[in-house]
Amino acid sequence: MHTKRLTPYEAGLDKQLRVYKFKKDTLIKAGMYVKDDAKIQNLIDYWRTVAQMASNYVFNEQSVVINKVGGFQEWQRRQWERKKDKERDERDVLWESISEELQATSDENKSAMIDQLAELGFVVSNDGELLHDLNNEMEETPTFSSDFTMRDLYDILNLDYDLVYE
């Protein structure tokens, strides 16, 4: 079966026809969305209510846990200390790998590497020994809130509070 080649004029008409068909389909879909707007709003309200009820349950459970450890301030302090301990452990592991690499480095490259380590907060002697880690200095403990709120819970869970309680 042979297909007839379209003339440039026919090809242009064919292209226009496809564009108008696409626009028509888009308008039909838009019309369906407009008709479904009330239904969609009802679904949003329903799921917001469900999310709020679930949030209240989780909030109450977390409040009990927080009160058992001595209140929200104490819980925040412990979380902060855990985070600092984890960061310190990660820096120790980093230093161990850097130290091995530093020992294997030639003397001419060692001084450049020591300068780079100083930028990272490691004060290193010329023979490759860690003299001081500036990042391990104790920073002041931040001031923690004493009241545990639903917004705090959402921050802890990395959820969007405004999405549920808009």
CSV table of C-alpha atoms in Angstrom, one decimal, residues 1-145:
chain,number,residue,atom,x,y,z
A,1,MET,CA,0.0,0.0,0.0
A,2,HIS,CA,1.4,3.4,-1.0
A,3,THR,CA,1.0,6.4,1.2
A,4,LYS,CA,0.4,9.7,-0.5
A,5,ARG,CA,2.9,12.4,0.5
A,6,LEU,CA,1.2,15.5,1.9
A,7,THR,CA,1.8,18.8,0.2
A,8,PRO,CA,3.2,21.6,2.4
A,9,TYR,CA,-0.2,23.2,2.6
A,10,GLU,CA,-1.8,19.8,3.7
A,11,ALA,CA,1.0,19.3,6.2
A,12,GLY,CA,0.3,22.7,7.7
A,13,LEU,CA,-3.4,22.0,7.9
A,14,ASP,CA,-2.6,18.6,9.5
A,15,LYS,CA,-0.4,20.4,12.1
A,16,GLN,CA,-3.1,23.0,12.8
A,17,LEU,CA,-5.7,20.2,13.2
A,18,ARG,CA,-3.5,18.4,15.8
A,19,VAL,CA,-2.9,21.7,17.7
A,20,TYR,CA,-6.7,22.4,17.8
A,21,LYS,CA,-7.4,18.8,18.9
A,22,PHE,CA,-4.9,19.2,21.7
A,23,LYS,CA,-6.5,22.5,22.8
A,24,LYS,CA,-10.0,21.0,22.7
A,25,ASP,CA,-8.8,18.0,24.9
A,26,THR,CA,-7.2,20.4,27.3
A,27,LEU,CA,-10.5,22.5,27.6
A,28,ILE,CA,-12.5,19.3,28.2
A,29,LYS,CA,-10.2,18.3,31.0
A,30,ALA,CA,-10.3,21.8,32.5
A,31,GLY,CA,-14.1,21.6,32.4
A,32,MET,CA,-14.0,18.3,34.3
A,33,TYR,CA,-11.8,19.8,37.0
A,34,VAL,CA,-14.1,22.8,37.4
A,35,LYS,CA,-17.0,20.5,37.8
A,36,ASP,CA,-15.1,18.4,40.3
A,37,ASP,CA,-13.9,21.4,42.4
A,38,ALA,CA,-16.5,21.0,45.1
A,39,LYS,CA,-15.8,17.3,45.3
A,40,ILE,CA,-12.0,17.9,45.5
A,41,GLN,CA,-12.5,20.5,48.3
A,42,ASN,CA,-14.6,18.0,50.3
A,43,LEU,CA,-11.9,15.5,49.9
A,44,ILE,CA,-9.3,18.0,51.1
A,45,ASP,CA,-11.4,18.9,54.1
A,46,TYR,CA,-11.9,15.2,54.9
A,47,TRP,CA,-8.2,14.3,54.8
A,48,ARG,CA,-7.3,17.4,56.7
A,49,THR,CA,-9.6,16.2,59.5
A,50,VAL,CA,-8.2,12.7,59.4
A,51,ALA,CA,-4.6,14.2,59.5
A,52,GLN,CA,-5.6,16.4,62.5
A,53,MET,CA,-7.1,13.5,64.4
A,54,ALA,CA,-3.9,11.4,63.7
A,55,SER,CA,-1.8,14.3,64.8
A,56,ASN,CA,-3.6,14.6,68.0
A,57,TYR,CA,-3.1,10.9,68.7
A,58,VAL,CA,0.6,11.1,68.0
A,59,PHE,CA,0.9,14.4,69.9
A,60,ASN,CA,-0.7,12.8,73.0
A,61,GLU,CA,1.6,9.7,72.8
A,62,GLN,CA,4.7,11.9,72.3
A,63,SER,CA,3.7,14.1,75.2
A,64,VAL,CA,3.7,11.1,77.5
A,65,VAL,CA,7.1,10.1,76.3
A,66,ILE,CA,8.4,13.6,76.7
A,67,ASN,CA,7.0,14.0,80.2
A,68,LYS,CA,8.7,10.7,81.2
A,69,VAL,CA,12.1,12.0,80.4
A,70,GLY,CA,11.6,15.2,82.4
A,71,GLY,CA,9.7,17.6,80.1
A,72,PHE,CA,10.2,19.1,76.7
A,73,GLN,CA,13.3,21.1,77.6
A,74,GLU,CA,15.1,18.0,78.9
A,75,TRP,CA,14.0,16.0,75.8
A,76,GLN,CA,15.4,18.8,73.5
A,77,ARG,CA,18.6,18.9,75.5
A,78,ARG,CA,19.1,15.1,75.1
A,79,GLN,CA,18.3,15.3,71.4
A,80,TRP,CA,20.9,18.1,71.0
A,81,GLU,CA,23.5,16.2,72.9
A,82,ARG,CA,22.9,13.1,70.8
A,83,LYS,CA,23.3,15.2,67.6
A,84,LYS,CA,26.6,16.7,69.0
A,85,ASP,CA,27.9,13.2,70.0
A,86,LYS,CA,27.1,11.9,66.5
A,87,GLU,CA,28.8,14.8,64.8
A,88,ARG,CA,31.8,14.3,67.1
A,89,ASP,CA,32.0,10.6,66.2
A,90,GLU,CA,31.8,11.4,62.5
A,91,ARG,CA,34.7,13.9,62.9
A,92,ASP,CA,36.7,11.3,64.7
A,93,VAL,CA,36.2,8.8,61.9
A,94,LEU,CA,37.0,11.5,59.4
A,95,TRP,CA,40.2,12.3,61.3
A,96,GLU,CA,41.2,8.6,61.3
A,97,SER,CA,40.9,8.4,57.6
A,98,ILE,CA,42.7,11.7,57.1
A,99,SER,CA,45.5,10.7,59.4
A,100,GLU,CA,46.1,7.5,57.5
A,101,GLU,CA,46.2,9.5,54.2
A,102,LEU,CA,48.5,12.1,55.8
A,103,GLN,CA,50.9,9.5,56.9
A,104,ALA,CA,51.0,8.0,53.3
A,105,THR,CA,51.5,11.5,51.8
A,106,SER,CA,55.0,12.6,50.7
A,107,ASP,CA,56.6,15.4,52.7
A,108,GLU,CA,56.2,17.9,49.9
A,109,ASN,CA,52.5,17.4,49.7
A,110,LYS,CA,52.1,17.1,53.5
A,111,SER,CA,52.4,20.9,54.1
A,112,ALA,CA,49.6,21.7,51.5
A,113,MET,CA,47.4,19.0,53.0
A,114,ILE,CA,48.0,20.5,56.5
A,115,ASP,CA,46.9,23.9,55.3
A,116,GLN,CA,43.7,22.4,53.8
A,117,LEU,CA,43.1,20.6,57.1
A,118,ALA,CA,43.4,23.9,58.9
A,119,GLU,CA,40.6,25.3,56.8
A,120,LEU,CA,38.4,22.3,58.0
A,121,GLY,CA,39.2,23.1,61.6
A,122,PHE,CA,42.0,20.6,62.2
A,123,VAL,CA,45.2,22.0,63.7
A,124,VAL,CA,47.9,19.5,62.7
A,125,SER,CA,51.6,19.4,63.6
A,126,ASN,CA,54.2,19.1,60.8
A,127,ASP,CA,54.7,15.4,61.7
A,128,GLY,CA,50.9,14.8,61.1
A,129,GLU,CA,49.7,14.7,64.7
A,130,LEU,CA,46.3,16.2,65.5
A,131,LEU,CA,47.0,19.1,68.0
A,132,HIS,CA,43.5,20.5,68.2
A,133,ASP,CA,40.1,20.1,66.5
A,134,LEU,CA,38.4,23.5,66.5
A,135,ASN,CA,35.0,21.9,65.8
A,136,ASN,CA,35.1,19.9,69.0
A,137,GLU,CA,35.1,23.0,71.1
A,138,MET,CA,32.0,23.1,73.3
A,139,GLU,CA,29.5,25.5,71.9
A,140,GLU,CA,26.9,26.9,74.2
A,141,THR,CA,23.8,24.9,74.8
A,142,PRO,CA,20.9,26.6,73.0
A,143,THR,CA,17.9,27.8,74.9
A,144,PHE,CA,15.1,25.3,74.7
A,145,SER,CA,11.4,25.8,74.9
